[in-house]
CSV table of C-alpha atoms and ligand atoms in Angstrom, one decimal:
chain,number,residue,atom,x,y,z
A,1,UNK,CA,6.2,-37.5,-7.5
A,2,UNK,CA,8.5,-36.3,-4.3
A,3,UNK,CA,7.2,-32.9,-2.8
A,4,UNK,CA,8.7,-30.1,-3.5
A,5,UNK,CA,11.1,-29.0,-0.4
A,6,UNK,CA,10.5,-25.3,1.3
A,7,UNK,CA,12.7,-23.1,3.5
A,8,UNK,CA,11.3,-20.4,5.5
A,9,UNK,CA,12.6,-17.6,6.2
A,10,UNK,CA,10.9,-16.2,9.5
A,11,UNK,CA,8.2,-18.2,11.5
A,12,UNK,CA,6.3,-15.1,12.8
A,13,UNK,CA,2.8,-14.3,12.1
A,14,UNK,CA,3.0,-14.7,8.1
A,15,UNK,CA,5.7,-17.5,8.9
A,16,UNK,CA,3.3,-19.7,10.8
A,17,UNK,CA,0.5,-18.8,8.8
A,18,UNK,CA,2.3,-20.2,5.9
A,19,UNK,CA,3.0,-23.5,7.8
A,20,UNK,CA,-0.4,-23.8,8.8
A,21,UNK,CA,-2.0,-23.1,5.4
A,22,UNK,CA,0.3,-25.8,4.1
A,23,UNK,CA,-0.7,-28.6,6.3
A,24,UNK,CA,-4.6,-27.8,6.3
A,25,UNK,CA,-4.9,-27.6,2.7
A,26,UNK,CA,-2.1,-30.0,1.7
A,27,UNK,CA,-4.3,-32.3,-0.4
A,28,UNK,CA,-6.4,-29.2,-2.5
A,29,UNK,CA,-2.8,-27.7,-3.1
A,30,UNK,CA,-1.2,-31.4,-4.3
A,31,UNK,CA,-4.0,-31.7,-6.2
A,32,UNK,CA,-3.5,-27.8,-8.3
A,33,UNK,CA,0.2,-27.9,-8.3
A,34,UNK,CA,0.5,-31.4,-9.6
A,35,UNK,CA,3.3,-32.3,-6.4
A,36,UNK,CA,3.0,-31.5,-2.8
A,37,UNK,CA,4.2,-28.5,-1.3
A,38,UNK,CA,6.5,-29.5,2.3
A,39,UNK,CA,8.5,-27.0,4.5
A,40,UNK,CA,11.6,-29.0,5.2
A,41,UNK,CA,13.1,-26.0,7.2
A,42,UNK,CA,13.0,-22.9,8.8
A,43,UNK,CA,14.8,-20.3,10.1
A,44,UNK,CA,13.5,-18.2,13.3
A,45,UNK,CA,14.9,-15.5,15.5
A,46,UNK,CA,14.2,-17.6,18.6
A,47,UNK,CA,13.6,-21.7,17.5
A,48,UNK,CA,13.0,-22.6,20.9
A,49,UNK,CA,9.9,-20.3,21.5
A,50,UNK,CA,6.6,-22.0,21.8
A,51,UNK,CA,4.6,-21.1,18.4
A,52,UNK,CA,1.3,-20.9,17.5
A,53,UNK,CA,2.3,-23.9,14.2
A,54,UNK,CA,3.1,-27.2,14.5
A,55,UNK,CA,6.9,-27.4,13.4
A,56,UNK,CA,7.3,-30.8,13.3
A,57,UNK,CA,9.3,-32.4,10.7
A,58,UNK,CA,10.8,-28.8,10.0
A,59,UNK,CA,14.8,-28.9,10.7
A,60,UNK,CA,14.9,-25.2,12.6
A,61,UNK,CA,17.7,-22.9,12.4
A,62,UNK,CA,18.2,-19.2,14.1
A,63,UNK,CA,20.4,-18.5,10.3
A,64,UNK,CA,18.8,-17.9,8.1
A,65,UNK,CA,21.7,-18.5,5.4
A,66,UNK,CA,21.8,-22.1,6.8
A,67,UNK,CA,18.0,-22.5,5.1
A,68,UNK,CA,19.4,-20.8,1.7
A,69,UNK,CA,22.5,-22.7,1.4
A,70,UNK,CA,20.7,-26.3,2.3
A,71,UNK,CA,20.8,-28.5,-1.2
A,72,UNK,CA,17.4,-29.9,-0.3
A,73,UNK,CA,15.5,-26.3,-0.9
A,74,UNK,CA,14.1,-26.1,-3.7
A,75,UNK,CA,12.0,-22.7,-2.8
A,76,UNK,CA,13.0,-20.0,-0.4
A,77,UNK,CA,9.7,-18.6,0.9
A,78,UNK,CA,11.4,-14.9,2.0
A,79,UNK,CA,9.1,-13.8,5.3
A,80,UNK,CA,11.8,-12.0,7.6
A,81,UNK,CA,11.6,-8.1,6.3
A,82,UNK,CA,13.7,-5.5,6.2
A,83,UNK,CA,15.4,-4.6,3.2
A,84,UNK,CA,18.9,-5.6,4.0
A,85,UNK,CA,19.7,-8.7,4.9
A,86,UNK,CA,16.8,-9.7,2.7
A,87,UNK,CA,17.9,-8.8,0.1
A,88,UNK,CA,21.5,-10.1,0.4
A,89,UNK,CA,19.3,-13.8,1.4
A,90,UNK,CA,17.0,-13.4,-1.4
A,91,UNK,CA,20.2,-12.6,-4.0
A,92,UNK,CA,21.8,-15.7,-2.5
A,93,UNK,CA,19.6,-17.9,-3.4
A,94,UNK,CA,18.9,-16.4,-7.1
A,95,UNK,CA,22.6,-17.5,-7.3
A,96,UNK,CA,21.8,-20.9,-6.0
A,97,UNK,CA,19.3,-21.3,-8.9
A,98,UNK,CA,16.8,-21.5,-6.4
A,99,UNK,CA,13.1,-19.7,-6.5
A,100,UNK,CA,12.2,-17.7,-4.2
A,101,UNK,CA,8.5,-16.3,-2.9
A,102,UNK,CA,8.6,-13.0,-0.6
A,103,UNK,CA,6.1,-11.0,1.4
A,104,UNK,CA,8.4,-8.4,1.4
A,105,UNK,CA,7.0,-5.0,0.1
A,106,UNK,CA,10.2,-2.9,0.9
A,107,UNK,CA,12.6,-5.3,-0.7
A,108,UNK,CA,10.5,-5.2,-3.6
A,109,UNK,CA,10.0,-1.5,-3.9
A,110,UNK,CA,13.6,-0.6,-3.2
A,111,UNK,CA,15.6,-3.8,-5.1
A,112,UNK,CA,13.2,-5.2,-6.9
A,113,UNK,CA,14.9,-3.9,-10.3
A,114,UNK,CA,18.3,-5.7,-9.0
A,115,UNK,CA,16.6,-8.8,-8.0
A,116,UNK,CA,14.3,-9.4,-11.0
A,117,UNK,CA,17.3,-9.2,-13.5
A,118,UNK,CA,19.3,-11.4,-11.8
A,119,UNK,CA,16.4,-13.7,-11.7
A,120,UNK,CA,15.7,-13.2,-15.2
A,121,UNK,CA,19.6,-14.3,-15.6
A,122,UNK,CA,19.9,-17.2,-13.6
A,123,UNK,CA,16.2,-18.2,-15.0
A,124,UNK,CA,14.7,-18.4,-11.7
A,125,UNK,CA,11.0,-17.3,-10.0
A,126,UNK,CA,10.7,-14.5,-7.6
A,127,UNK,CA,6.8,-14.3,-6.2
A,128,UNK,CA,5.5,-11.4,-4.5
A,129,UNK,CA,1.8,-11.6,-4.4
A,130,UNK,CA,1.7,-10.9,-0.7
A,131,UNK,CA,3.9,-8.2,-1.0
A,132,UNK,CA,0.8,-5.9,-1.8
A,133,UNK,CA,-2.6,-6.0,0.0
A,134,UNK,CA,-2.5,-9.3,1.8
A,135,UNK,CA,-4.4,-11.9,0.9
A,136,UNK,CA,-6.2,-9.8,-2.5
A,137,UNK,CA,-4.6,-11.5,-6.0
A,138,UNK,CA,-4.2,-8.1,-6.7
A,139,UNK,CA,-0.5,-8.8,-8.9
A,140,UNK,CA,-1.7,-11.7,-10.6
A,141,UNK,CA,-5.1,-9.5,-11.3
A,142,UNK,CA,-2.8,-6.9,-12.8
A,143,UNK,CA,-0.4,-8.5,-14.4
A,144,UNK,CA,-2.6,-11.4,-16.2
A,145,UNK,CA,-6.0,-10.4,-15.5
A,146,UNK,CA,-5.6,-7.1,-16.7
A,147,UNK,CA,-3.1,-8.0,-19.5
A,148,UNK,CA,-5.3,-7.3,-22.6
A,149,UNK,CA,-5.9,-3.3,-21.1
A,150,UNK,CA,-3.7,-0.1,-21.0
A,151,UNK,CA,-4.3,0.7,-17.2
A,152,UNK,CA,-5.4,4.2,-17.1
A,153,UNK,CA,-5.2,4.3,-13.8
A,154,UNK,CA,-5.3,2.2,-9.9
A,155,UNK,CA,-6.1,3.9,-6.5
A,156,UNK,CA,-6.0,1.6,-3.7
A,157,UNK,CA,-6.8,1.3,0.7
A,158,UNK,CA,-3.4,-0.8,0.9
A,159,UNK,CA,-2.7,-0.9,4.5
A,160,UNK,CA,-4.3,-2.6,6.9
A,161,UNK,CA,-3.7,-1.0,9.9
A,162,UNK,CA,-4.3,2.9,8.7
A,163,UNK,CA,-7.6,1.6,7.4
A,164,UNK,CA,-8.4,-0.2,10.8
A,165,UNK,CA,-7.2,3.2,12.8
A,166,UNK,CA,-9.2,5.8,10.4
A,167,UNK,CA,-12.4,3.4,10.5
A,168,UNK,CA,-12.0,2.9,14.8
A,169,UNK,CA,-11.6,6.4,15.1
A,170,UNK,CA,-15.3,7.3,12.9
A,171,UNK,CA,-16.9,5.1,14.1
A,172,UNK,CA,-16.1,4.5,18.3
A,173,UNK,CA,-14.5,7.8,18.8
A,174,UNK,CA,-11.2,6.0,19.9
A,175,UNK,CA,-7.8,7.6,20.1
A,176,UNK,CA,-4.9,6.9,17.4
A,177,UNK,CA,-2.3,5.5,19.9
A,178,UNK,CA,-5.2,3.0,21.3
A,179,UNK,CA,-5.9,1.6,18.1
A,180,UNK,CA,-2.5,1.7,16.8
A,181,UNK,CA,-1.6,-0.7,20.0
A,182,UNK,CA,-4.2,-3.1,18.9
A,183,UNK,CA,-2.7,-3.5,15.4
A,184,UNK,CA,0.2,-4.5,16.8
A,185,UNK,CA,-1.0,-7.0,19.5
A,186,UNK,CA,-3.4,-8.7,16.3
A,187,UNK,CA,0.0,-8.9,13.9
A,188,UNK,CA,-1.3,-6.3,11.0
A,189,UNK,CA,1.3,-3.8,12.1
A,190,UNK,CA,5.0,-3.2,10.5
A,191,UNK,CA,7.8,-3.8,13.0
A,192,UNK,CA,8.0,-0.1,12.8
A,193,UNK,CA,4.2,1.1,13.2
A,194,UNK,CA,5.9,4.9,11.6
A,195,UNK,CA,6.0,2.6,8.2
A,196,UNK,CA,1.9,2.1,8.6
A,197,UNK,CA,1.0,5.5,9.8
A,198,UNK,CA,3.3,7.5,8.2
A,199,UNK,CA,2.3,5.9,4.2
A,200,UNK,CA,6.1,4.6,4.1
A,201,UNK,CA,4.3,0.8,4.0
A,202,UNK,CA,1.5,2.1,1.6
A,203,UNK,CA,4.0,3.9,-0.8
A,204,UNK,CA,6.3,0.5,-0.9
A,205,UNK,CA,2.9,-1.0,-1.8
A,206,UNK,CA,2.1,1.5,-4.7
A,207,UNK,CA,5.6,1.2,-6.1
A,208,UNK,CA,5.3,-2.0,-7.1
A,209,UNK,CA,1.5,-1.8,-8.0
A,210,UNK,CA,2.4,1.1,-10.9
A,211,UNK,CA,5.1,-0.8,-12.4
A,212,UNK,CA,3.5,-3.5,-13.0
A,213,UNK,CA,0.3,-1.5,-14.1
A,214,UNK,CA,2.3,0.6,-16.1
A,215,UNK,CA,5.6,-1.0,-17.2
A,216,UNK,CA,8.0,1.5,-15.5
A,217,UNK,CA,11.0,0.5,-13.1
A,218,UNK,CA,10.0,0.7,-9.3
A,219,UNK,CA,11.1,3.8,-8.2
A,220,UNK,CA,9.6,4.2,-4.0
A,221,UNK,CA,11.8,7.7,-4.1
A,222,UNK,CA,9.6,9.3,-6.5
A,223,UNK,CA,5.8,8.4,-4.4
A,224,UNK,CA,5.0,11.6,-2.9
A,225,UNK,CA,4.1,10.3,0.5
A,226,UNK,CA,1.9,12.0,3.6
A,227,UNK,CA,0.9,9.5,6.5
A,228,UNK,CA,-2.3,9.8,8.7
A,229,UNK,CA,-1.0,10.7,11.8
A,230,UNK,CA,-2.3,14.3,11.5
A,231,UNK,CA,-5.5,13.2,10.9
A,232,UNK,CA,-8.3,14.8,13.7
A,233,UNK,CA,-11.1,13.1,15.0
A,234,UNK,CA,-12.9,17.0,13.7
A,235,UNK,CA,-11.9,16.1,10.1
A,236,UNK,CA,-13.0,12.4,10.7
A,237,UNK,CA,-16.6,14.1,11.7
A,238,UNK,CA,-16.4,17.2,9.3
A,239,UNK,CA,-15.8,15.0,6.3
A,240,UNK,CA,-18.7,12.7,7.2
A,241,UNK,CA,-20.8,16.0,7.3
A,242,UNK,CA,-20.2,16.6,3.5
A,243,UNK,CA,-20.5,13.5,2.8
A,244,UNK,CA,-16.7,12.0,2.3
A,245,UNK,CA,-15.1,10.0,4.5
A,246,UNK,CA,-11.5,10.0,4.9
A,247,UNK,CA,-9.1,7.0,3.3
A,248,UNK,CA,-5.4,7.1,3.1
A,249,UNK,CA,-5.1,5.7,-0.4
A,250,UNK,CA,-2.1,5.1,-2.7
A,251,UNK,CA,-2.7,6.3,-6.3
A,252,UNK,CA,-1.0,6.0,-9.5
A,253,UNK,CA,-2.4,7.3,-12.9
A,254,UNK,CA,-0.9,8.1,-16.1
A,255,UNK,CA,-1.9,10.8,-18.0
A,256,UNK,CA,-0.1,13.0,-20.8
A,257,UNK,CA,3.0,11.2,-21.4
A,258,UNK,CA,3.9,11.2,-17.1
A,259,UNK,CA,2.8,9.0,-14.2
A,260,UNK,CA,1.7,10.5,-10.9
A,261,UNK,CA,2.4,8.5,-7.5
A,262,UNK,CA,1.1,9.8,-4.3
A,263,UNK,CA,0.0,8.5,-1.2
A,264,UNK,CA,-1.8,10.8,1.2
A,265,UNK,CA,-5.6,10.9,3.1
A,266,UNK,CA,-8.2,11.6,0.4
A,267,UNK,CA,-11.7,12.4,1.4
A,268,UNK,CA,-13.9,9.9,-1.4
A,269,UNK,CA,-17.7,10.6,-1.6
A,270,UNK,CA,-18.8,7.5,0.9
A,271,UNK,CA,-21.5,6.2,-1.9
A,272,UNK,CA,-18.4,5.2,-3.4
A,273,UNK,CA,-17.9,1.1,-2.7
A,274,UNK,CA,-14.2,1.8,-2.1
A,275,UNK,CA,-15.2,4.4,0.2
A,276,UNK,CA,-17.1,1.9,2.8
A,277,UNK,CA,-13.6,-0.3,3.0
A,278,UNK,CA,-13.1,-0.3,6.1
A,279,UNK,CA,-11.1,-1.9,9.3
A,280,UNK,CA,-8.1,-4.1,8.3
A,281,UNK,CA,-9.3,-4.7,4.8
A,282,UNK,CA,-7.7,-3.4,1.9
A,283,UNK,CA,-8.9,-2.8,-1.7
A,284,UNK,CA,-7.9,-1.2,-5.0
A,285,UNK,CA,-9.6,0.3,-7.5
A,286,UNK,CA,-7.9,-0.6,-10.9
A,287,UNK,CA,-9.4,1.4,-14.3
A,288,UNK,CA,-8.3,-0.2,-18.0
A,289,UNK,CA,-9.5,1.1,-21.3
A,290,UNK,CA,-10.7,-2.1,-22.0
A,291,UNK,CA,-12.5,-2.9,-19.2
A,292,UNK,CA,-13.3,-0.1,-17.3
A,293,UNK,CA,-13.6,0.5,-13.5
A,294,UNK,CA,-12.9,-3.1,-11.4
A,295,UNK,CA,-12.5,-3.3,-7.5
A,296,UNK,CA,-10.7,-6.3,-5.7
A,297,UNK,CA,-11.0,-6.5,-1.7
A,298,UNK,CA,-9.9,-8.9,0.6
A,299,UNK,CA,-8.0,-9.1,3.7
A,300,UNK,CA,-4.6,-6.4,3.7
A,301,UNK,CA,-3.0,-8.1,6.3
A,302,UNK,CA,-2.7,-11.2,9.4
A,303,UNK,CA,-1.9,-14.4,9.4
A,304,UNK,CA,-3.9,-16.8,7.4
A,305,UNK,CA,-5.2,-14.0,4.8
A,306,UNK,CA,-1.1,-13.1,4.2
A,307,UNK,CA,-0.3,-17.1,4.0
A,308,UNK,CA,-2.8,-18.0,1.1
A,309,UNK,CA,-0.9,-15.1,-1.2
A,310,UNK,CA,2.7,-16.8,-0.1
A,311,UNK,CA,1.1,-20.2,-0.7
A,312,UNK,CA,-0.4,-19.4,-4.2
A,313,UNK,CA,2.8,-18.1,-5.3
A,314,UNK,CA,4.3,-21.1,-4.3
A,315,UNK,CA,1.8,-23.1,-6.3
A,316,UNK,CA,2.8,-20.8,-9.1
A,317,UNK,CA,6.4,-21.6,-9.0
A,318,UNK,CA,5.7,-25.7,-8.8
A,319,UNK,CA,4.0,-25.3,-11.9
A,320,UNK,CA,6.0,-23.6,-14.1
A,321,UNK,CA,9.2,-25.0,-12.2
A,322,UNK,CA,10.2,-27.2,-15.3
A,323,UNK,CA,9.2,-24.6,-18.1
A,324,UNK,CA,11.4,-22.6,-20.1
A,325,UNK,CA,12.4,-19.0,-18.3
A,326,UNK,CA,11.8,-17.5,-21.9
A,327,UNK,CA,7.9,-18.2,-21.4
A,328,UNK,CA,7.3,-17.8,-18.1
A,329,UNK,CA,5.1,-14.0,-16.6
A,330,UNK,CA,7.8,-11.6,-16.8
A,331,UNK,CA,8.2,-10.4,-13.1
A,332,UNK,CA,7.0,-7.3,-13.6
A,333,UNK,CA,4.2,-8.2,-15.9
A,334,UNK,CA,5.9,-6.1,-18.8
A,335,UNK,CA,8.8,-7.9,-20.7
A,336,UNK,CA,12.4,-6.4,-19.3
A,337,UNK,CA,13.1,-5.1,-22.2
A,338,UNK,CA,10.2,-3.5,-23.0
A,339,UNK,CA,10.3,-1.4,-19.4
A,340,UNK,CA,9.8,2.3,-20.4
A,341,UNK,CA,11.3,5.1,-18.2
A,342,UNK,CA,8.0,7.5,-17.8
A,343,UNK,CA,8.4,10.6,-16.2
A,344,UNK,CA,7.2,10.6,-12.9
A,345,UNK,CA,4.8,13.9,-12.0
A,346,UNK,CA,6.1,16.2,-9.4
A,347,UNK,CA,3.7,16.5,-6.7
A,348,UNK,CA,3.5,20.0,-7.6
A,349,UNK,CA,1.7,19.6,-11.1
A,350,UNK,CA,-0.8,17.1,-9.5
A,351,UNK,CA,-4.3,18.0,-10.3
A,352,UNK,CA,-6.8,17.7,-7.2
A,353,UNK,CA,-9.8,18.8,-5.4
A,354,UNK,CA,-9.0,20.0,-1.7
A,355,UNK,CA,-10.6,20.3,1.6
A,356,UNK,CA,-9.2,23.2,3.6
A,357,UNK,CA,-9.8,23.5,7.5
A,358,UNK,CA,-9.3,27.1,8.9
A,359,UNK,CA,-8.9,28.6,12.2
A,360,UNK,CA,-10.2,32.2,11.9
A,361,UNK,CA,-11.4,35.0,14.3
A,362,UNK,CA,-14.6,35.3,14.0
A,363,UNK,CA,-15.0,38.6,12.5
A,364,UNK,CA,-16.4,40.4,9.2
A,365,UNK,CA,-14.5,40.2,6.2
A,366,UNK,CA,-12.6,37.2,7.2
A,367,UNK,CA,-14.1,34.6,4.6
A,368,UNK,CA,-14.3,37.6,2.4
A,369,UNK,CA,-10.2,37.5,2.2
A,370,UNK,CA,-10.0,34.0,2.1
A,371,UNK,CA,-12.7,33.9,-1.3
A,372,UNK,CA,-10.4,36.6,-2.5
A,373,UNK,CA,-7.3,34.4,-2.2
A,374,UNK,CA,-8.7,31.3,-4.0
A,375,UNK,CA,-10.7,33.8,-6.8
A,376,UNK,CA,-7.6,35.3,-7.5
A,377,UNK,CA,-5.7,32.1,-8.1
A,378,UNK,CA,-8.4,31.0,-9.9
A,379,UNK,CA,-9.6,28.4,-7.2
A,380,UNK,CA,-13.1,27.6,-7.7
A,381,UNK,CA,-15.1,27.1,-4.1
A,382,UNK,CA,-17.6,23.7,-3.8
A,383,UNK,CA,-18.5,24.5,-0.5
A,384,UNK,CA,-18.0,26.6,2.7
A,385,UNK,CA,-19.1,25.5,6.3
A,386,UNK,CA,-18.3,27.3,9.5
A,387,UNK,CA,-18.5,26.0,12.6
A,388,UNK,CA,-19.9,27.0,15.8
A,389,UNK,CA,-17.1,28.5,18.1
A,390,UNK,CA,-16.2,26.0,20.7
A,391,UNK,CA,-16.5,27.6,23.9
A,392,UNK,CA,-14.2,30.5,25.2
A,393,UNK,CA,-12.3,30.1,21.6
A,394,UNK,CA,-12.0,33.6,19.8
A,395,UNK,CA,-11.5,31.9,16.7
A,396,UNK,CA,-14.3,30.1,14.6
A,397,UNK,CA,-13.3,26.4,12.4
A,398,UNK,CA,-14.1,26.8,8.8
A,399,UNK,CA,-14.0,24.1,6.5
A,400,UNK,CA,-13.8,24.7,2.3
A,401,UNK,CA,-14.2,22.1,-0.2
A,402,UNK,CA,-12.6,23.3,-3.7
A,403,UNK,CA,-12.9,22.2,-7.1
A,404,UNK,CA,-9.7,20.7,-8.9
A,405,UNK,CA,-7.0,22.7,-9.2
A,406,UNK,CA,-3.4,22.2,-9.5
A,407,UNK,CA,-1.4,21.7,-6.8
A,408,UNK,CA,1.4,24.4,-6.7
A,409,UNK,CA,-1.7,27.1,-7.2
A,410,UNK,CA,-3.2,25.3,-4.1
A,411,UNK,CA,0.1,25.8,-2.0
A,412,UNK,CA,0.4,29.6,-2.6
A,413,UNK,CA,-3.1,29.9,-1.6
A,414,UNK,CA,-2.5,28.1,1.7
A,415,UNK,CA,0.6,29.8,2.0
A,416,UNK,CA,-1.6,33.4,1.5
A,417,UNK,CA,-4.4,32.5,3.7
A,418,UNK,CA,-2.0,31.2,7.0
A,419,UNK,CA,-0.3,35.2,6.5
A,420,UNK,CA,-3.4,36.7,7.1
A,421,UNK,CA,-3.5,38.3,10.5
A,422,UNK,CA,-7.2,36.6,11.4
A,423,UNK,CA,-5.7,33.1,10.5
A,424,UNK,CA,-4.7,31.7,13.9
A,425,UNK,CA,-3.7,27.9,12.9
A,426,UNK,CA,-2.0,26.3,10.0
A,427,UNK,CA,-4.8,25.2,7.6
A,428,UNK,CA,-5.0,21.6,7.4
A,429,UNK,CA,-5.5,20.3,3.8
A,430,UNK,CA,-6.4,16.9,2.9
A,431,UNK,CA,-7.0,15.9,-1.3
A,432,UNK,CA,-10.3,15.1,-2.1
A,433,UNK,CA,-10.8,12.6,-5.2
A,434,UNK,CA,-14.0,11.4,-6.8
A,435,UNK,CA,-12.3,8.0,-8.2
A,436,UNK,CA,-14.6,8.3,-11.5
B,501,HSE,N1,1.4,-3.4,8.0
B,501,HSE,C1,0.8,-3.9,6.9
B,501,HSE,C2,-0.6,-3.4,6.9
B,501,HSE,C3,0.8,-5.4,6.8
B,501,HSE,O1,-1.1,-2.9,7.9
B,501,HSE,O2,-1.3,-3.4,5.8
B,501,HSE,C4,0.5,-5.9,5.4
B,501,HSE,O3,1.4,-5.5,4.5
């Protein structure tokens, strides 16, 4: 049987990796899809350039419409990002008939609902597995693994390069901007670092992760999202002194009839597995009735680990290629029609455990007003710690673990204890979860 004929779209790092996945495992792929798999083009910003792939036998184009519109693709393998001409590409090629396999979290979380009914009406494949956590089968795990369960709900260290910058800065003491620059250079950084650090990346990520958990629409404008950039190394080390460390982790669980979706540091207990994730890798934490608590990790981003999600979706279309559409995985793992509309939780009604971290003069009665604050509110205290004055400060660090507590009750109390005329900083707050 003839190979089935691929067009890329982008030959950067996941580009290559793709090509280069392909050729090394040609024969093990043949052999699970039933045909070969064979790039026939590409399209690349600069064709010229020198790349780390061998590109021979691929027709290369700098338009990347030229690689949708040629009759001999069969599969456009999406690996550009961006959400705008993307998505125009990608919906050019659902016309066309032809399947498609993307990478691309933000297309997904902010079109996916266009694409995947016009896909589902032209009775054509749109793969994402790489969209979410690299090389982890965490869709497939979801959306077939996990079908027999009502997912309670999925917490998840879903990008790469926040988890490689938190763990650098524990454990070597390094600065944010140094580590961040070495993301970069090793390809696990957006083309906009802002989308890793500030949780845009992780929340496009947890969009699509909750719909297909839950069977809701994607909808990235309702994530609550807080990056790490204000992250200090003295949380880092205050944390590690109560015995959390900190993770930026996406979350989604449903509870009473609403879904919550938030993507912020947490501080887990660090006996937790999830809590000793740690450089590049990724992992999420997935609960079902059914089966209870189950943990995939893997690689979240870079070349080769990015490339073996792309080229297992690509297996999956070859297989299914000839099927009816009518029987085929529903995109979202929940039929379309069957979709339900769940109210999304405002951030304010989230319930939580916090860890506060003062500035305060050092001087009687201070903690006594800040106890009086949270009692009054009703916020129960897990533990206090102050910390030795550094030296010539008038003011003293205190940090606060509380007990859960809902989130709007938390905000007046912040907003409380900064008034008071011994507070001398913003308090930094940062969720703490126990993921039982
Ligand atoms: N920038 C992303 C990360 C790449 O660091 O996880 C993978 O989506």
């Amino acid at each position: 049987m003839e190979p089935v004929k691929v067009g890329l779209l982008g030959l950067g790092t996941v580009g290559c990796g793709t090509v280069d996945v392909l050729r090394r495992n040609a024969r093990e792929i043949a052999r699970r899809a039933g045909r070969g798999i064979e790039v026939v083009a590409a399209a690349a910003r600069d064709p010229g350039r020198p790349r780390p792939c061998d590109t021979r036998g691929i027709r290369l184009t700098d338009d990347a419409r030229v690689v949708v519109e040629d009759p001999e693709v069969e599969i456009v393998v999406e690996l550009i990002g961006g959400d705008t001409l993307t998505r125009e590409l990608v919906l050019r090629a659902i016309e066309l008939g032809k399947h498609v396999v993307t990478a691309n979290k933000a297309l997904i979380a902010l079109h996916g609902n266009e694409i995947f009914a016009q896909a589902q009406e032209r009775g054509v494949m749109v793969a994402f597995e790489a969209a979410v956590a690299g090389g982890i089968p965490i869709i497939k795990a979801i959306r077939e693994g996990l079908a027999g369960n009502t997912i309670l709900w999925l917490a998840g260290i879903i990008n790469g390069t926040g988890n490689f910058i938190l763990t650098e800065m524990r454990d070597k003491g390094r600065s944010f901007e140094d580590v961040l620059a070495e993301a970069q250079r090793l390809g696990y950084a957006e083309a906009d670092p802002t989308f890793d650090v500030e949780g845009i990346d992780a929340a496009h990520k947890l969009t699509i992760l909750a719909s297909i958990a839950f069977g809701i629409p994607l909808q990235f404008k309702k994530v609550y999202t807080e990056g790490i950039s204000g992250i200090t190394q003295e949380d880092v080390a205050y944390a590690g002194e109560l015995g959390y460390r900190i993770k930026h982790l996406g979350i989604a669980r449903r509870s009473n009839g609403a879904v919550e979706l938030r993507v912020h540091p947490t501080l887990i207990p660090q006996r937790r597995l999830i809590a000793n994730v740690d450089g590049v890798m990724n992992a999420v934490l997935v609960t079902g009735d059914a089966v209870g608590p189950t943990l995939y990790y893997g690689a979240g981003a870079g070349a080769d680990p990015t490339a073996s999600a792309v080229v297992a979706d690509l297996v999956d279309v070859v297989r299914v290629m000839t099927t009816d559409p009518g029987n085929r995985v529903p995109h979202l793992a929940f039929q379309p029609d069957a979709i339900t509309d769940l109210p999304i939780r405002s951030m304010d009604d989230v319930e939580t455990a916090y860890y506060l971290r003062l500035r305060a003069i050092d001087r009687p009665g201070v903690l006594a007003d800040v106890t009086r604050i949270l009692g009054d509110l009703e916020v129960s205290i897990e533990a206090i710690l102050q910390k030795e004055p550094e030296p010539g400060a008038r003011d003293v660090p205190i940090v606060l673990l509380t007990h859960r507590t809902i989130e709007r009750r938390m905000n007046t109390a912040i907003r409380e204890i900064e008034a008071l005329p011994t507070i001398t900083a913003p308090v930094r707050r940062i969720r703490v979860e126990s993921l039982q």
